Structure formats: structure tokens, C-alpha cells
Amino acid sequence: MLRSSILSVAAAFATLLISPSARAETPFLWGTSTAAYQVEGGWQADGKGLSNWDVYTNQVKVVQSVSGRPETGNVADDFYDRPRYLGDIQLMKKLGTNAFRFSIAWSRIFPHGTGTPDEAGLKHYSQFIDDLRANGIEPVVTIYHWDMPQALADKGGWANPDSVRWYALYADTLFREFGSRVKTFITVNEPFVDLFMIQPAVQSVVKRDPSVGLLTTRNYSRQAIAAHHILLASATAIRDYHAQKLDGRVGITLNFTPTIPEQGDDPADRKAAAMEDEAQNRWFLDAIYKGRYPPDVLQAYQAANPEFQPSAADMKLISDNPPDFLGANYYSPAYVRADPNAALGANWLSTNPDKVPSFNGPVRPEYLTELLLRFRDQYGNPPVLVTENGAGFGERDEQVAGDIVRDPLRADYIRRHVEAMLKARQEGANVQGYFLWSLLDNFEWTAGYGKRFGIVRVDFDTQKRTLKESFFGYRKLIADHPDGR
Ligand code: NOJ
């Protein structure tokens, strides 16, 4: 059972009396999350270079609306505009959050990928960071959230081993410029979804070759090389951050999808679920915290692609430089069934028994508790920030009613997941913050504007913001559990 707010305030007070060092502890972070390409717009403002996503949406036109119109992030939530984002910061304050997670557009800092950082780009984020702090909101910066300068994408992006060097220069620039004001950095966001799900789908359109987008073990094994470069880049940046002796922390954000065998008593489904668990949940974690990739998937990738041979020195770099905290994105578990035609023999995308399915899978809050306890039990209980959690259910759950939007399913999802997170904390999981995806409806990658995840509705024609029922629900949860207890 969750404690009442009075009890939790009393408990916090008692902790302060017992332990003077608790005073210095960072408060529990309650926040919302976004990413540059999904909200900023301003795609050609102030000398910004083209990013891969500018090209995918404007030139290749990979995203089409229901009406068949190409959709882009050219304007999105207009969040690059200072008067506009200052208004949105007021919404964060009204919500009661004390932190905001956002990403920096690499193509604003290095319009051509490398060389000298762009002054206008640095100035924009410097101002934004100051504006957040002046309003009592702690900035949490994701360095790479899927958009990279097109100049680097042209050279192969993460598939190119030089990507480790490109990224290290970019990350180091941000540490030097913002490290005295930003206390929490995140190296990369969800490499699995970026490289194993979104990129294959996009590239099959770019290359006009549907076979590129097929979820096969062979395609996965090629992407494993790019994923390995991401881990090397992240570890290099973590090493460089620590060398600068800044007063803060740097983590990595991974997506987690607990896997449930569709027929629990079928050994084939159980094996498929275990494979998928290795590929999605253990792949990056084991490399970081144990210095090795999980054995069955590693073997499958190497059989499909003998070029994938991570060296002992690489694995050492990754495990010698673990993140200061683990960023965990959780939306849902997956029901997995054995399927010889699917990558790694596991089909995990088709089953959702829920009456009104959410966009990102079955709604099962108890798996969030289980996941956080798994970090406690199997990975040495590292500090964890839940860096994303949220839901969208489609227009049925987005009913505009005067000056409010009724979204009871989202509000219910948030309440149950926050409670699940608090439960894990009570059981000793080292969770230090929770960030909801997302403050605003925004550009949902290949799904464009058709999938709303915000607790604030955005009218994409007028930029009008309307608060949703879930906004008030989340506000109450924060007010009831200010210190995360
Ligand atoms: C994960 C991604 O990090 C974010 O960019 C995306 O919009 C949300 N999930 C919702 O699907």
C-alpha cells in the first residue's frame, strides 16, 4: 500500500533528523521527457545543419499522415522559439515537476558533423538551460536522441567506426559548455529501438528495398555492429566526463520490454521469450555491467554475420566505464511466441489482448515493479532514473471538452505506473526519479502526429496548448509523493 502524503512528509523529516548527510542528497526528480526532433521545429533556424530526420521527412518523405500528406518535424511544437518554450516552462511549474529531460540537436552544435561548434546552437541551449534553472526546473540533457547531422549519416552513421570519435567530440563539447549548470547528462537514448526497429524501417524506404526493413536475424546482426559502436561512444563519453571532474553524473537510457511466453507451458515460447529478453533487455545491460554480451543472441548474431567480433579491449572499455545511473524507459511487456520466420525465432509484436490497446503495448504496471527489482537483484542495484513511461490510446482517449481534454485511460495508466515505481522503491530499488513521456503531444517518429502521448494537447495548426485530465492526475501524484515515498 502507498503511504499517505502526511506520512511521507513525516518520514522525510525523520530521515533528515537521523542522517545529516541526507540533506545533501539530490531530491527525488519528478519530470517530463522530450526529444529535440520531436518538439523543436526551427529546422533551418540560426545556421542549423540538416539532420538525418530532416532528410527522411522532407526529402524521402518517410512519414505520411492518414490523409497521405507528408509529415515533418519542421515546426512540431515550435519549442525552439523562446517565447513559446517559456510558456511551456510555466506549464512544467504548474505541474509541480522539478526536472525536465530534453535532448540537444547534434546538427545545431555541429551543422556539418565535425569541425568547430556553432555559436548560435550553443547559445540557444545555454539560454534554455538558464531559463529552466531560473524557474526551479533541473535540466536533464540527453546528448543523442536519434537525430544526427546528415553529414555524418552520409558517412554511414553508427555503422562507421569513426562514429565513436564524432560522438566523443560532440559530447565533450556539451560537457565543457554546460557541465557547470547541467548536473545530469544521458549519453544516448534507446539504442535498441533506434537501430533495430526505426532505422531498418526508414532505410527500407530510403533505399527502396523492403528487404532492408525485414526483422530478420541477419539484419539484426548487421545492426549489432552499429549498436556496439554506440556502446563504445557512450563509454568513451562517460570516461571523458569523469576525467573533467565535473560535479554531476552521466547515465545511459535503455528501453526495457519484459518478455512473457505467450503459452507459458510451451518450451518453444519460453525459449523465444528468453532470446528476446537477451536481445532487448540484457544486451546492453550485460555488456555494461558484466563486460560480455548474452551468449545465445551473441552466437546467433555471429552465425548470421561473422564480421561481428567485438574485441576484449572493446568490452573492457565498456565495462570499465559504467554509467553513474541507469536511465530506464518502460512502456509495456511483450507476449512472445516462437516463430521461425521472425528475427531470433521470436515474434513479440503481434499480441495485445487489451480491450483498448495502447500504442506501445499491453498495459501491465506490475512489470515495471518487477523490472526495477531485477536491476536491484541482478545488476547490483545501480541508481536508476525512469527516464520515460507513458501512453497513448488514440482519439477515443483524447476527447476535447471545453478547456480540458478527457483522457481517462492515460491518466489511469500514469497513476498505476507511478504506484508501481513507488512500490519498487519501497522494496529497495534505487530509483531516484521518474519522467513522464511526454509533456506535449509531439512528432512520434514514423507515426508522425497521429499518435499523441502528451498530457498537454497541442493543436498542430495553431500551437494552442490545452491541458488534459492526465495533467491534473500527474500533478496530484507529485503533490502526494513529493519525495518519491
Ligand atoms: C521512446 C522514445 O525514446 C521516444 O522518442 C518516443 O516518442 C516514445 N518512446 C513513445 O513511443
PDB file of N, CA, C and O in Angstrom, residues 172-197:
ATOM      1  N   ASP A 172      31.847  15.852 -25.557  1.00  0.00           N
ATOM      2  CA  ASP A 172      32.829  16.619 -24.807  1.00  0.00           C
ATOM      3  C   ASP A 172      32.531  18.119 -24.879  1.00  0.00           C
ATOM      4  O   ASP A 172      32.671  18.850 -23.902  1.00  0.00           O
ATOM      5  N   THR A 173      32.086  18.551 -26.052  1.00  0.00           N
ATOM      6  CA  THR A 173      31.733  19.972 -26.229  1.00  0.00           C
ATOM      7  C   THR A 173      30.597  20.341 -25.277  1.00  0.00           C
ATOM      8  O   THR A 173      30.627  21.383 -24.618  1.00  0.00           O
ATOM      9  N   LEU A 174      29.598  19.472 -25.170  1.00  0.00           N
ATOM     10  CA  LEU A 174      28.468  19.770 -24.273  1.00  0.00           C
ATOM     11  C   LEU A 174      28.904  19.765 -22.805  1.00  0.00           C
ATOM     12  O   LEU A 174      28.474  20.610 -22.020  1.00  0.00           O
ATOM     13  N   PHE A 175      29.767  18.806 -22.445  1.00  0.00           N
ATOM     14  CA  PHE A 175      30.240  18.766 -21.048  1.00  0.00           C
ATOM     15  C   PHE A 175      30.945  20.081 -20.698  1.00  0.00           C
ATOM     16  O   PHE A 175      30.736  20.658 -19.642  1.00  0.00           O
ATOM     17  N   ARG A 176      31.821  20.539 -21.612  1.00  0.00           N
ATOM     18  CA  ARG A 176      32.582  21.772 -21.335  1.00  0.00           C
ATOM     19  C   ARG A 176      31.673  22.998 -21.266  1.00  0.00           C
ATOM     20  O   ARG A 176      31.826  23.857 -20.418  1.00  0.00           O
ATOM     21  N   GLU A 177      30.723  23.062 -22.210  1.00  0.00           N
ATOM     22  CA  GLU A 177      29.865  24.252 -22.272  1.00  0.00           C
ATOM     23  C   GLU A 177      28.841  24.290 -21.146  1.00  0.00           C
ATOM     24  O   GLU A 177      28.548  25.348 -20.623  1.00  0.00           O
ATOM     25  N   PHE A 178      28.249  23.130 -20.859  1.00  0.00           N
ATOM     26  CA  PHE A 178      27.086  23.135 -19.961  1.00  0.00           C
ATOM     27  C   PHE A 178      27.317  22.394 -18.642  1.00  0.00           C
ATOM     28  O   PHE A 178      26.445  22.395 -17.776  1.00  0.00           O
ATOM     29  N   GLY A 179      28.473  21.746 -18.513  1.00  0.00           N
ATOM     30  CA  GLY A 179      28.708  20.859 -17.364  1.00  0.00           C
ATOM     31  C   GLY A 179      28.637  21.540 -16.008  1.00  0.00           C
ATOM     32  O   GLY A 179      28.393  20.880 -14.995  1.00  0.00           O
ATOM     33  N   SER A 180      28.812  22.859 -15.953  1.00  0.00           N
ATOM     34  CA  SER A 180      28.734  23.510 -14.642  1.00  0.00           C
ATOM     35  C   SER A 180      27.275  23.777 -14.262  1.00  0.00           C
ATOM     36  O   SER A 180      26.964  23.976 -13.097  1.00  0.00           O
ATOM     37  N   ARG A 181      26.373  23.757 -15.243  1.00  0.00           N
ATOM     38  CA  ARG A 181      24.958  24.054 -14.937  1.00  0.00           C
ATOM     39  C   ARG A 181      24.054  22.829 -15.083  1.00  0.00           C
ATOM     40  O   ARG A 181      22.964  22.788 -14.539  1.00  0.00           O
ATOM     41  N   VAL A 182      24.503  21.855 -15.886  1.00  0.00           N
ATOM     42  CA  VAL A 182      23.708  20.631 -16.057  1.00  0.00           C
ATOM     43  C   VAL A 182      24.337  19.549 -15.194  1.00  0.00           C
ATOM     44  O   VAL A 182      25.504  19.223 -15.366  1.00  0.00           O
ATOM     45  N   LYS A 183      23.574  19.021 -14.249  1.00  0.00           N
ATOM     46  CA  LYS A 183      24.132  18.029 -13.320  1.00  0.00           C
ATOM     47  C   LYS A 183      23.819  16.601 -13.758  1.00  0.00           C
ATOM     48  O   LYS A 183      24.318  15.643 -13.171  1.00  0.00           O
ATOM     49  N   THR A 184      22.957  16.447 -14.737  1.00  0.00           N
ATOM     50  CA  THR A 184      22.591  15.102 -15.184  1.00  0.00           C
ATOM     51  C   THR A 184      22.606  15.038 -16.706  1.00  0.00           C
ATOM     52  O   THR A 184      21.800  15.717 -17.369  1.00  0.00           O
ATOM     53  N   PHE A 185      23.538  14.260 -17.240  1.00  0.00           N
ATOM     54  CA  PHE A 185      23.602  14.019 -18.681  1.00  0.00           C
ATOM     55  C   PHE A 185      23.224  12.565 -18.971  1.00  0.00           C
ATOM     56  O   PHE A 185      23.458  11.676 -18.131  1.00  0.00           O
ATOM     57  N   ILE A 186      22.685  12.336 -20.156  1.00  0.00           N
ATOM     58  CA  ILE A 186      22.391  10.974 -20.632  1.00  0.00           C
ATOM     59  C   ILE A 186      23.083  10.834 -21.988  1.00  0.00           C
ATOM     60  O   ILE A 186      22.869  11.672 -22.875  1.00  0.00           O
ATOM     61  N   THR A 187      23.905   9.808 -22.127  1.00  0.00           N
ATOM     62  CA  THR A 187      24.697   9.731 -23.364  1.00  0.00           C
ATOM     63  C   THR A 187      23.814   9.471 -24.588  1.00  0.00           C
ATOM     64  O   THR A 187      23.872  10.210 -25.570  1.00  0.00           O
ATOM     65  N   VAL A 188      23.010   8.406 -24.535  1.00  0.00           N
ATOM     66  CA  VAL A 188      22.192   8.051 -25.709  1.00  0.00           C
ATOM     67  C   VAL A 188      20.835   7.542 -25.236  1.00  0.00           C
ATOM     68  O   VAL A 188      20.678   7.116 -24.093  1.00  0.00           O
ATOM     69  N   ASN A 189      19.874   7.573 -26.140  1.00  0.00           N
ATOM     70  CA  ASN A 189      18.524   7.102 -25.823  1.00  0.00           C
ATOM     71  C   ASN A 189      18.166   5.858 -26.636  1.00  0.00           C
ATOM     72  O   ASN A 189      18.279   5.866 -27.872  1.00  0.00           O
ATOM     73  N   GLU A 190      17.747   4.802 -25.960  1.00  0.00           N
ATOM     74  CA  GLU A 190      17.160   3.610 -26.581  1.00  0.00           C
ATOM     75  C   GLU A 190      17.865   3.145 -27.864  1.00  0.00           C
ATOM     76  O   GLU A 190      17.265   3.154 -28.941  1.00  0.00           O
ATOM     77  N   PRO A 191      19.128   2.731 -27.748  1.00  0.00           N
ATOM     78  CA  PRO A 191      19.790   2.265 -28.970  1.00  0.00           C
ATOM     79  C   PRO A 191      19.071   1.091 -29.642  1.00  0.00           C
ATOM     80  O   PRO A 191      19.080   0.979 -30.868  1.00  0.00           O
ATOM     81  N   PHE A 192      18.401   0.238 -28.860  1.00  0.00           N
ATOM     82  CA  PHE A 192      17.718  -0.900 -29.492  1.00  0.00           C
ATOM     83  C   PHE A 192      16.619  -0.422 -30.436  1.00  0.00           C
ATOM     84  O   PHE A 192      16.554  -0.822 -31.600  1.00  0.00           O
ATOM     85  N   VAL A 193      15.762   0.462 -29.940  1.00  0.00           N
ATOM     86  CA  VAL A 193      14.640   0.903 -30.780  1.00  0.00           C
ATOM     87  C   VAL A 193      15.171   1.692 -31.978  1.00  0.00           C
ATOM     88  O   VAL A 193      14.719   1.520 -33.120  1.00  0.00           O
ATOM     89  N   ASP A 194      16.150   2.550 -31.733  1.00  0.00           N
ATOM     90  CA  ASP A 194      16.718   3.350 -32.820  1.00  0.00           C
ATOM     91  C   ASP A 194      17.287   2.454 -33.931  1.00  0.00           C
ATOM     92  O   ASP A 194      16.936   2.602 -35.105  1.00  0.00           O
ATOM     93  N   LEU A 195      18.119   1.495 -33.531  1.00  0.00           N
ATOM     94  CA  LEU A 195      18.879   0.747 -34.553  1.00  0.00           C
ATOM     95  C   LEU A 195      18.191  -0.523 -35.045  1.00  0.00           C
ATOM     96  O   LEU A 195      18.425  -0.941 -36.177  1.00  0.00           O
ATOM     97  N   PHE A 196      17.383  -1.145 -34.204  1.00  0.00           N
ATOM     98  CA  PHE A 196      16.814  -2.442 -34.597  1.00  0.00           C
ATOM     99  C   PHE A 196      15.364  -2.316 -35.064  1.00  0.00           C
ATOM    100  O   PHE A 196      14.818  -3.235 -35.643  1.00  0.00           O
ATOM    101  N   MET A 197      14.734  -1.171 -34.768  1.00  0.00           N
ATOM    102  CA  MET A 197      13.333  -1.037 -35.178  1.00  0.00           C
ATOM    103  C   MET A 197      13.132   0.127 -36.151  1.00  0.00           C
ATOM    104  O   MET A 197      12.646  -0.059 -37.259  1.00  0.00           O
TER     105      MET A 197
END
